XYZ file of C-alpha atoms in Angstrom:
666
model
C 0.000 0.000 0.000
C 1.401 3.383 -0.958
C 1.129 6.549 1.044
C -1.208 8.099 -1.505
C -3.437 5.031 -1.317
C -3.606 5.401 2.453
C -4.697 9.018 2.299
C -7.323 8.289 -0.317
C -8.785 5.295 1.483
C -8.676 6.749 4.975
C -11.835 8.865 5.431
C -10.458 10.693 8.465
C -6.953 11.088 7.085
C -5.304 14.392 8.003
C -1.673 13.692 7.141
C -0.463 17.000 5.789
C 2.880 18.041 4.366
C 3.862 21.182 6.252
C 5.895 23.778 4.325
C 7.949 25.237 7.180
C 6.266 24.484 10.482
C 9.564 23.842 12.266
C 10.348 27.551 12.110
C 7.178 28.441 14.023
C 7.877 29.995 17.444
C 7.563 27.906 20.580
C 4.071 28.314 21.962
C 2.350 28.448 18.590
C -1.195 27.104 18.414
C -0.079 23.825 16.869
C 2.589 23.160 19.504
C 0.199 24.080 22.295
C -2.326 21.677 20.808
C 0.249 18.879 20.572
C 1.269 19.457 24.183
C -2.376 19.179 25.287
C -2.708 15.900 23.413
C 0.516 14.221 24.500
C 1.353 15.495 27.979
C 0.692 13.203 30.912
C -1.759 14.237 33.601
C 0.232 15.770 36.487
C 0.224 14.268 39.967
C -0.169 10.706 41.177
C -2.720 9.862 38.472
C -0.199 10.540 35.761
C 2.528 8.726 37.698
C 0.566 5.461 37.592
C -1.054 5.890 34.175
C 1.649 7.398 31.954
C 2.718 5.581 28.814
C 5.245 8.243 27.723
C 8.315 6.358 26.498
C 10.629 9.005 27.962
C 9.173 8.648 31.445
C 9.288 4.860 31.196
C 12.872 4.998 29.945
C 13.979 7.156 32.869
C 12.181 4.840 35.296
C 14.070 1.885 33.848
C 17.360 3.762 34.187
C 16.757 4.821 37.787
C 15.343 1.464 38.940
C 18.091 -0.565 37.277
C 20.760 1.732 38.723
C 19.279 1.252 42.194
C 19.601 -2.503 41.649
C 23.220 -1.899 40.565
C 23.869 -0.141 43.875
C 22.211 -2.974 45.803
C 24.249 -5.567 43.921
C 27.385 -3.516 44.523
C 26.745 -3.389 48.273
C 26.325 -7.172 48.256
C 29.639 -7.479 46.418
C 31.431 -5.260 48.952
C 30.130 -7.382 51.824
C 31.452 -10.505 50.085
C 34.807 -8.830 49.425
C 35.026 -7.887 53.108
C 34.449 -11.557 53.939
C 37.181 -12.694 51.515
C 39.712 -9.924 52.187
C 41.392 -12.037 54.859
C 41.531 -15.804 55.379
C 39.226 -17.592 57.791
C 36.881 -14.655 58.238
C 33.504 -15.156 59.901
C 31.556 -12.032 58.924
C 29.053 -14.292 57.129
C 27.861 -17.826 57.692
C 28.017 -20.211 54.716
C 24.248 -19.921 54.186
C 24.331 -16.130 54.357
C 27.182 -16.082 51.862
C 25.286 -18.399 49.515
C 22.254 -16.114 49.565
C 24.367 -12.989 49.151
C 26.391 -14.544 46.334
C 23.241 -15.690 44.545
C 21.358 -12.419 44.878
C 24.425 -10.464 43.775
C 24.542 -12.460 40.546
C 20.773 -12.315 40.008
C 20.756 -8.576 40.611
C 23.666 -7.647 38.380
C 22.837 -9.977 35.500
C 19.038 -9.959 35.422
C 17.852 -6.879 37.330
C 20.522 -4.394 36.240
C 22.388 -5.232 33.042
C 19.577 -5.579 30.490
C 16.948 -3.321 32.143
C 19.294 -0.333 32.189
C 19.929 -0.805 28.467
C 16.165 -1.050 27.983
C 15.986 2.318 29.720
C 18.295 3.898 27.147
C 16.426 2.303 24.273
C 12.974 3.188 25.607
C 13.946 6.812 25.989
C 16.014 7.182 22.814
C 14.474 4.950 20.159
C 11.560 7.197 19.118
C 13.906 10.208 19.185
C 16.522 8.391 17.114
C 13.917 7.048 14.699
C 11.913 10.257 14.279
C 8.735 8.970 15.915
C 6.472 10.215 18.689
C 6.330 6.995 20.704
C 7.036 3.286 20.748
C 4.771 0.942 18.789
C 2.872 -0.307 21.869
C 2.973 2.385 24.577
C 0.851 0.469 27.087
C 2.841 -2.707 26.552
C 5.904 -0.581 27.187
C 4.504 0.539 30.544
C 3.543 -3.047 31.381
C 7.099 -4.261 30.775
C 8.410 -1.750 33.322
C 5.826 -2.515 36.009
C 6.427 -6.269 35.749
C 10.192 -5.712 35.875
C 9.784 -3.634 39.042
C 7.446 -6.140 40.686
C 9.715 -9.069 39.724
C 12.636 -7.363 41.457
C 10.552 -6.684 44.554
C 9.262 -10.278 44.463
C 12.762 -11.744 44.522
C 14.097 -9.330 47.132
C 11.111 -9.672 49.466
C 12.512 -13.016 50.642
C 15.947 -11.573 51.411
C 15.168 -9.964 54.816
C 13.487 -13.207 55.885
C 16.625 -15.240 55.232
C 14.867 -17.194 52.467
C 16.544 -15.664 49.400
C 17.738 -17.829 46.482
C 20.856 -19.677 47.581
C 22.058 -22.001 44.790
C 23.940 -19.454 42.695
C 22.515 -17.341 39.872
C 23.022 -20.386 37.581
C 20.901 -22.475 39.997
C 22.286 -25.888 39.064
C 20.362 -29.023 39.946
C 20.429 -31.201 42.005
C 21.648 -28.488 44.450
C 18.490 -26.490 43.720
C 16.229 -29.536 43.695
C 13.716 -30.601 46.365
C 16.104 -33.064 48.025
C 19.031 -30.747 48.770
C 17.167 -27.438 49.022
C 13.893 -27.809 50.880
C 13.065 -24.183 51.754
C 11.188 -21.637 49.616
C 14.453 -20.041 48.450
C 14.549 -21.649 45.010
C 10.785 -21.289 44.489
C 11.239 -17.523 44.848
C 13.970 -17.580 42.207
C 12.076 -19.864 39.815
C 8.825 -17.908 39.877
C 10.620 -14.561 39.907
C 12.567 -15.448 36.781
C 9.430 -16.550 34.939
C 7.821 -13.242 35.934
C 10.862 -11.296 34.767
C 10.793 -13.233 31.488
C 7.294 -11.877 30.808
C 8.617 -8.325 31.126
C 11.557 -9.002 28.829
C 9.364 -10.702 26.235
C 6.765 -7.946 25.902
C 9.523 -5.326 25.844
C 11.361 -7.177 23.068
C 8.218 -7.392 20.937
C 7.752 -3.652 21.359
C 11.283 -2.874 20.189
C 11.041 -5.076 17.116
C 7.727 -3.659 15.920
C 8.857 -0.097 16.662
C 11.874 -0.443 14.389
C 10.006 -1.903 11.459
C 6.940 0.366 11.630
C 7.880 3.633 13.361
C 10.843 5.127 11.496
C 10.805 8.595 10.002
C 10.201 8.742 6.226
C 13.445 8.150 4.347
C 15.193 6.362 7.234
C 15.832 3.176 5.313
C 17.043 0.114 7.141
C 20.696 0.980 6.384
C 20.389 4.424 7.997
C 19.329 3.454 11.520
C 21.834 4.061 14.357
C 23.944 1.174 15.670
C 22.238 1.413 19.079
C 19.032 0.449 17.303
C 20.776 -2.495 15.649
C 22.155 -3.637 19.003
C 18.807 -3.475 20.787
C 16.977 -5.068 17.847
C 19.424 -7.986 17.788
C 19.147 -8.433 21.560
C 15.337 -8.299 21.345
C 15.139 -10.992 18.665
C 17.507 -13.137 20.709
C 15.394 -12.647 23.830
C 12.285 -13.925 22.049
C 14.204 -17.104 21.170
C 16.127 -17.572 24.423
C 13.634 -16.542 27.124
C 11.308 -19.544 26.517
C 14.193 -21.944 27.222
C 15.048 -20.528 30.640
C 11.376 -19.968 31.539
C 10.725 -23.630 30.753
C 13.709 -24.676 32.872
C 12.497 -22.722 35.895
C 8.908 -23.890 35.436
C 10.005 -27.548 35.240
C 12.122 -27.063 38.353
C 9.144 -25.536 40.174
C 7.047 -28.566 39.144
C 9.742 -30.903 40.474
C 9.730 -29.059 43.775
C 5.982 -28.539 44.222
C 4.119 -31.123 42.164
C 6.464 -34.083 42.427
C 7.571 -34.439 38.808
C 11.092 -35.771 38.149
C 12.396 -33.816 35.175
C 15.800 -33.357 36.858
C 15.796 -36.284 39.301
C 18.303 -38.849 38.035
C 17.028 -41.509 40.464
C 13.679 -41.462 38.667
C 14.897 -41.151 35.098
C 15.350 -37.376 35.052
C 18.303 -35.568 33.488
C 20.222 -33.102 35.690
C 22.238 -32.059 32.649
C 18.981 -30.962 30.989
C 18.960 -27.993 33.344
C 22.357 -26.800 32.137
C 21.359 -27.153 28.486
C 18.156 -25.176 28.948
C 19.806 -22.561 31.144
C 22.839 -21.944 28.930
C 20.782 -21.964 25.728
C 19.493 -18.778 27.294
C 22.536 -17.784 29.336
C 25.108 -17.326 26.609
C 22.892 -15.341 24.198
C 21.910 -13.273 27.250
C 25.573 -12.277 27.636
C 25.412 -10.671 24.200
C 21.952 -9.220 24.877
C 23.507 -7.166 27.689
C 26.604 -6.284 25.654
C 25.394 -5.482 22.108
C 23.172 -2.502 23.070
C 26.065 -1.192 25.201
C 28.326 -1.540 22.162
C 25.668 0.371 20.226
C 25.894 3.230 22.740
C 29.630 3.452 22.056
C 29.203 3.173 18.275
C 26.716 6.065 18.204
C 28.235 8.382 20.809
C 31.978 7.894 20.208
C 31.918 9.494 16.709
C 30.500 12.698 18.219
C 33.675 13.179 20.267
C 35.874 12.137 17.324
C 34.196 14.693 15.049
C 33.641 12.174 12.274
C 31.207 9.350 11.380
C 31.803 5.821 12.609
C 34.269 3.926 10.452
C 32.712 0.803 8.900
C 29.038 1.344 9.766
C 27.895 -1.570 7.598
C 30.577 -3.892 8.967
C 29.660 -3.021 12.570
C 25.937 -3.550 11.911
C 26.604 -6.944 10.310
C 29.040 -7.861 13.106
C 26.314 -7.067 15.639
C 23.935 -9.538 14.023
C 26.681 -12.133 13.467
C 27.677 -11.988 17.139
C 24.196 -12.905 18.282
C 23.780 -15.563 15.588
C 26.973 -17.246 16.728
C 25.971 -16.683 20.358
C 23.274 -19.335 19.991
C 25.899 -21.860 18.925
C 28.257 -21.662 21.902
C 26.166 -22.480 24.986
C 28.190 -25.674 25.590
C 31.127 -23.321 26.122
C 29.840 -23.318 29.730
C 29.625 -27.122 29.896
C 33.063 -28.305 28.780
C 33.668 -29.944 32.183
C 30.420 -31.946 32.244
C 31.700 -34.990 30.344
C 30.123 -34.339 26.932
C 31.423 -36.190 23.838
C 34.738 -34.978 22.406
C 33.223 -34.129 19.020
C 30.718 -31.776 20.637
C 33.485 -30.129 22.648
C 35.530 -29.578 19.485
C 32.654 -28.054 17.528
C 31.545 -25.719 20.280
C 35.130 -24.813 21.176
C 35.723 -23.733 17.586
C 32.499 -21.705 17.576
C 33.541 -20.047 20.831
C 36.749 -18.873 19.173
C 35.075 -17.778 15.924
C 32.664 -15.526 17.805
C 35.586 -13.264 18.675
C 35.867 -12.221 15.000
C 32.764 -9.984 14.781
C 33.680 -8.474 18.147
C 37.127 -7.674 16.772
C 35.475 -5.950 13.785
C 33.710 -3.556 16.157
C 36.914 -2.923 18.134
C 38.839 -2.067 14.964
C 36.004 0.239 13.856
C 36.137 2.165 17.156
C 39.928 2.423 17.102
C 39.881 3.575 13.472
C 37.225 6.181 14.299
C 39.446 7.577 17.071
C 42.581 7.364 14.931
C 41.079 9.105 11.893
C 39.111 11.636 13.909
C 39.977 14.559 16.123
C 39.093 13.291 19.614
C 37.690 15.664 22.202
C 38.570 14.254 25.624
C 35.292 14.754 27.445
C 34.197 12.461 30.277
C 31.936 10.360 28.048
C 34.818 9.806 25.607
C 37.032 8.578 28.456
C 34.416 6.032 29.510
C 34.078 4.799 25.931
C 37.852 4.529 25.523
C 38.101 2.695 28.844
C 35.380 0.348 27.663
C 37.404 -0.539 24.560
C 40.376 -1.497 26.760
C 38.218 -3.620 29.074
C 36.479 -5.191 26.083
C 39.822 -6.381 24.712
C 40.922 -7.787 28.084
C 37.607 -9.596 28.595
C 37.629 -10.860 25.025
C 41.148 -12.269 25.308
C 40.321 -14.194 28.480
C 37.171 -15.440 26.723
C 39.228 -16.854 23.861
C 41.432 -18.593 26.421
C 38.470 -20.352 28.021
C 37.211 -21.336 24.545
C 40.144 -23.776 24.392
C 38.689 -26.971 25.863
C 41.892 -28.229 27.472
C 42.538 -24.902 29.175
C 38.905 -24.458 30.210
C 38.992 -27.828 31.990
C 41.714 -26.391 34.225
C 40.184 -22.930 34.722
C 36.458 -23.655 34.744
C 35.940 -23.801 38.510
C 38.540 -21.185 39.461
C 38.507 -17.447 40.069
C 39.894 -16.950 36.555
C 36.328 -17.390 35.300
C 35.064 -14.907 37.897
C 37.571 -12.363 36.561
C 36.506 -13.004 32.963
C 32.849 -12.741 33.907
C 33.329 -9.364 35.586
C 35.344 -7.924 32.707
C 32.649 -9.048 30.284
C 29.485 -8.303 32.265
C 30.602 -5.386 34.439
C 33.375 -3.669 32.500
C 31.739 -4.013 29.095
C 28.331 -2.964 30.402
C 28.877 -0.437 33.198
C 31.442 1.761 31.437
C 29.346 2.307 28.273
C 26.257 2.837 30.437
C 27.892 5.546 32.548
C 29.463 7.075 29.452
C 26.015 7.061 27.854
C 24.514 8.772 30.900
C 27.135 11.526 30.702
C 26.448 11.845 26.968
C 22.629 11.905 27.077
C 22.172 13.517 30.503
C 21.705 16.922 28.800
C 18.917 15.421 26.705
C 17.315 13.750 29.732
C 17.385 16.796 31.998
C 18.337 19.886 29.997
C 21.489 20.334 32.101
C 25.167 19.452 31.692
C 27.122 17.282 34.106
C 30.349 18.502 35.666
C 33.385 17.536 33.586
C 35.713 17.844 36.575
C 33.744 15.430 38.732
C 33.165 13.279 35.656
C 36.860 12.798 34.966
C 37.524 12.084 38.632
C 34.793 9.437 38.606
C 36.234 7.843 35.468
C 39.809 7.532 36.700
C 38.787 6.288 40.146
C 36.436 3.719 38.604
C 38.888 2.607 35.911
C 41.795 2.202 38.327
C 39.608 0.576 40.978
C 38.088 -1.823 38.464
C 41.424 -3.124 37.227
C 42.918 -3.314 40.728
C 39.823 -5.168 41.851
C 39.245 -7.654 39.063
C 42.522 -8.263 37.251
C 44.087 -10.006 40.305
C 41.212 -12.479 40.173
C 42.938 -13.964 37.110
C 46.005 -14.557 39.260
C 43.927 -16.033 42.087
C 42.430 -18.467 39.584
C 45.834 -19.480 38.264
C 46.904 -20.044 41.874
C 44.042 -22.508 42.205
C 41.457 -20.515 44.174
C 38.067 -22.116 43.462
C 34.879 -20.221 42.771
C 31.939 -20.005 45.196
C 33.864 -20.392 48.458
C 33.044 -18.186 51.429
C 36.415 -18.483 53.183
C 39.856 -20.055 52.741
C 42.824 -21.194 54.786
C 45.794 -18.890 55.402
C 48.055 -21.702 54.160
C 46.731 -21.492 50.587
C 48.763 -18.417 49.604
C 45.748 -16.380 48.414
C 45.895 -13.718 51.126
C 47.606 -10.911 49.215
C 45.696 -11.293 45.981
C 42.354 -11.286 47.805
C 43.287 -8.209 49.838
C 44.237 -6.349 46.636
C 40.959 -7.400 45.019
C 38.950 -6.173 47.988
C 40.790 -2.832 48.055
C 40.165 -2.371 44.330
C 36.482 -3.144 44.778
C 36.089 -0.403 47.363
C 37.997 2.067 45.161
C 35.608 1.246 42.314
C 32.679 1.878 44.677
C 34.108 5.317 45.517
C 34.121 6.106 41.796
C 30.435 5.183 41.593
C 29.702 7.491 44.544
C 31.489 10.381 42.790
C 29.339 9.706 39.720
C 26.159 9.775 41.836
C 27.257 13.024 43.481
C 27.812 14.495 40.022
C 24.272 13.556 39.008
C 22.697 15.086 42.120
C 24.705 18.296 41.850
C 24.109 18.626 38.095
C 20.358 18.177 38.475
C 20.309 21.306 40.624
C 23.230 23.405 39.390
C 24.278 22.024 36.021
C 24.717 24.483 33.167
C 21.783 24.679 30.768
C 22.489 22.387 27.860
C 20.566 23.632 24.854
C 19.280 21.276 22.194
C 22.670 19.994 20.927
C 25.527 20.767 23.328
C 27.855 18.130 21.820
C 27.256 19.155 18.187
C 26.119 15.571 17.568
C 24.825 14.135 14.302
C 21.827 11.990 15.254
C 18.175 12.936 15.240
C 17.506 13.108 18.986
C 19.698 16.226 19.214
C 17.353 18.130 16.893
C 14.738 18.311 19.666
C 14.771 20.593 22.736
C 16.420 19.331 25.918
C 14.485 17.707 27.488
C 12.201 16.895 24.553
C 8.521 17.855 24.589
C 5.938 15.167 25.265
C 5.263 14.767 21.537
C 8.987 14.590 20.592
C 8.629 16.116 17.127
C 6.101 18.783 16.182
C 6.824 17.816 12.582
C 7.728 14.220 11.705
C 11.049 14.756 9.870
C 12.121 13.357 6.511
C 15.547 11.671 6.600
C 18.093 11.405 3.781
C 21.262 10.164 5.550
C 22.658 8.520 8.681
C 23.851 11.877 10.006
C 20.976 14.306 9.532
C 22.600 17.059 11.629
C 25.996 16.801 9.903
C 24.873 16.742 6.291
C 26.164 20.184 5.356
C 29.680 19.516 6.592
C 29.871 15.923 5.322
C 28.299 16.579 1.922
C 27.630 12.848 1.544
C 25.013 13.200 -1.214
C 22.891 15.780 -2.968
C 19.780 15.040 -0.901
C 19.263 16.648 2.471
C 17.146 15.656 5.439
C 14.248 17.926 6.227
C 13.698 18.565 9.913
C 11.328 21.494 9.337
C 9.375 20.207 6.328
C 7.762 16.990 7.373
C 4.384 15.664 8.445
C 2.141 17.312 11.005
C -0.208 14.996 12.911
C -2.292 16.686 15.592
C -5.726 15.103 15.744
C -5.076 12.863 18.716
C -2.308 10.469 19.757
C -0.894 9.834 16.306
C 2.379 9.130 14.638
C 3.462 8.028 11.207
C 3.632 4.390 10.167
C 6.215 3.524 7.530
C 7.209 0.502 5.478
C 9.638 -1.971 7.109
C 12.617 -1.629 4.750
C 12.428 1.661 2.856
C 10.519 3.692 5.484
C 7.930 4.927 3.024
C 4.893 6.544 4.727
C 2.000 4.091 4.548
C -0.439 4.840 7.360
C -1.390 7.015 10.299
C -1.015 5.097 13.540
C -3.570 5.874 16.247
C -1.660 5.542 19.502
C -3.328 4.736 22.845
C -3.280 7.319 25.587
C -2.458 7.064 29.270
C -4.070 4.206 31.165
C -4.025 2.606 34.611
C -4.468 -0.821 33.000
C -0.727 -1.644 32.544
C -0.054 -0.964 36.218
C -2.924 -3.142 37.406
C -2.168 -5.953 34.949
C 1.432 -5.973 36.189
C 0.237 -5.908 39.795
C -2.282 -8.738 39.368
C 0.196 -10.906 37.443
C 2.740 -10.407 40.243
C 0.165 -11.214 42.918
C -0.717 -14.361 40.981
C 2.899 -15.479 41.341
C 2.785 -14.613 45.034
C -0.234 -16.926 45.336
C 1.695 -19.722 43.609
C 4.676 -19.213 45.911
C 2.613 -19.323 49.098
C 0.220 -22.031 47.839
C -2.720 -19.652 48.154
C -4.571 -21.257 45.272
C -7.820 -19.336 45.696
C -5.894 -16.071 45.872
C -3.988 -17.019 42.708
C -7.269 -17.759 40.955
C -8.789 -14.463 42.046
C -5.794 -12.442 40.858
C -5.787 -14.312 37.532
C -9.457 -13.412 37.071
C -8.747 -9.794 38.027
C -5.934 -9.736 35.479
C -8.275 -10.982 32.732
C -10.888 -8.355 33.607
C -8.240 -5.631 33.520
C -7.090 -6.844 30.104
C -10.662 -6.512 28.818
C -10.781 -2.947 30.156
C -7.375 -2.315 28.558
C -8.648 -3.403 25.123
C -12.136 -1.923 25.375
C -12.680 0.564 22.516
C -13.218 4.168 23.482
C -13.545 7.483 21.730
C -10.291 8.983 20.578
C -9.187 12.438 21.569
C -9.831 13.582 17.998
C -13.454 12.441 18.197
C -13.970 14.208 21.540
C -12.503 17.491 20.280
C -13.294 17.352 16.552
C -14.217 21.018 15.922
C -11.075 22.404 17.557
C -8.848 19.836 15.879
C -10.266 20.401 12.439
C -9.718 24.148 12.772
C -6.092 23.747 13.763
C -5.378 21.324 10.934
C -6.620 23.738 8.355
C -9.973 22.091 7.651
C -13.402 23.413 8.456
C -15.385 21.632 11.184
C-alpha cells in the first residue's frame, strides 16, 4: 500500500505536508495543541497511568541503577568476607544467599533493564517517531520488571533468598538438597521477569520496522538500534528456554515431577542445556546494546562518522547468531562427547571475529578523527580497553583443554566481571554523561566526571585483574572463606581494596548527578554538536517529541552540510504534522515509506494493574494460596478486557477544535 493510497482510502486522514512548520515559534497554536494531546496528567494519576516512552525509559534507568547499587553493596560485603583468610563475617548460608542475589541482581535486574531504559527513551527520538509501537505494553514491561525485582528481594530480609547461585544448578536447587522456599522464589521470579523481557522485546522489534521517520531506510538506523533489535530478537528465542527450565524445576519441587531427578529417570544435565541456551545469548543481549551506545556516541567526540558502519551492523547480528551456537562453552567440564566439545570450542573462538570488527572500527574512528577528551569519551575509551581484556580471556576459556583447568577457578570470575561489568557499566555511565543533557536539559560537571572515570577505571582493574592470578593459583569459585596456608591472602586483599575504590568512583558519579540536576549548566538542544536525530529536539524533549515528523536522507541528519555525503538533504522542518489525537506516522519496514497514520493509545491505569495482578498471581503460587492465585488471575483478565475496550479517541472528543487547527473546516 502506498502513502497516496492510504490518504485516499482513509476517510479521516489528516496527514499534511507542512511547508515550514519547524520555524514556528515555541508556543504556537499547533505546539500548544500537541502538548495538550501528548502530555501526561500531572500528579499521582499521571505517575501510575503514563505511557510516555521518555518517562518509562527514565524509570528503567533509575530502577536498574538502584539494583546496581544494591548488587554492589552485596559485592562489597562478600569482598570484606574474603579480604582475609578464615573470616567469619558471614555464615556459609548467608554467603550463599548474598552470592546468589548479587549475581541475580547484576545480571538480570541491572544489566539488560538499564539498556532497555536507554532504548525506551532514545528509540523514538533516534527514529523520528512520537512513541514506541505499543505504549501500554511498554509501561507493562516496566511494572512487571519492578514487581519481579521486589518479588525476589522480598525473601531476602526473611533469610529465604535464592541460595544455589545465579546459575541455579540441579540437584543443588532440587527438592532433596534445598527444601526451603528459596529456590521457588527464584524460579517464579525469573518466569515473571521473562514476561517483562518478552513484551519489551516485541515492542522494540515492531517499533523499528513500523515507526521510522520517512526516508530512514534500514541501512540508515543508528547502531544502538541495531544492538537493541538484535538483543530483542535473541530474547524472544532464548527466554522460553530458561522460563521452561524454571517452570520444570518448580514442578519438580511442588508437584512431584522428576524432570531433573536422576534416580527417577530425570536428566540433571537438561537444566544446564536449557539454562545456557538462554545464558550465553543473554551475555550478548547485555553487551550489544552497550556496544551500540559506544558506536553512536563515540563518533560525536571524534568529530567524524563511525568507520565501517555496515561492517559493525553486520558484526552485531553475526555476534548474536553465533551466540546461539556456543552455549556448551559453559559445559566443557560436564563430560560431553569430544566431538561436541571440538565443535563448540571452535564456535567459541570464531565468535571473537565480529567483536574484533567492532573494536577495529572504534579504534579507526578515534585514529582518523579529532578526539575531544570529554568524560563520556574517556568512559568509551576505557570500555574498549576492558572489552579487549575480557575478550582475550574469553578466547582462552574457549580452548577446551585450558577451560577444563580454569572452569571452577577465580579466573572465570575475573573473565565474567570484565565481560558483564566492564563491558556494560562503562558504556552505560558514558552514555549517561552523553545523554544527561537530553534527559534533563542540564550538563554534568566535567571535573567530577573525569575524577569518577579515573577512580572507577583504576579501581576496576585493581579489583578484578588479580582475580585472574587467584584463579591461576588454584582458588576455586563459590567459596566463602579459605585457609591462610593457601597463599591467596595478598591477591584477595588487593581485590577487595580495588572493589572499594571502584565503589568510591560510583559514589562520585552519583554526586555528580545530584549536583548537576540542581546546578548544572543549561544544555541547549545539541551541546555536543552531535549528528543523530535526537539532538534536533529541545532538551528535554517535549511530550510529543517532534512537532513535525522529519524526513531523513542520511545517517547523520545534523551533519549533512559539513559531510556533503550526497545531494539530498534531510528535512527537519518540512515533514508531516499529525495533531488530531495520539498519532504518529507508520512507515514501510525496509524503505521507510509513509503508509499509514497510527492511532496511539493514551495514558491508562491498566498496565499498572495488569502488572500488579500478574505479580500477585505469582505470590499466590509461591505461598500455595490457590484461591488467591485464581482471584488475581481473574482480576488480570478483567483488567485486560478494560485495557482493550474501545473508546472514543481524543480527535473524536474534540473534533471542531482539531479540524480548525489542521486547516480544515469543522
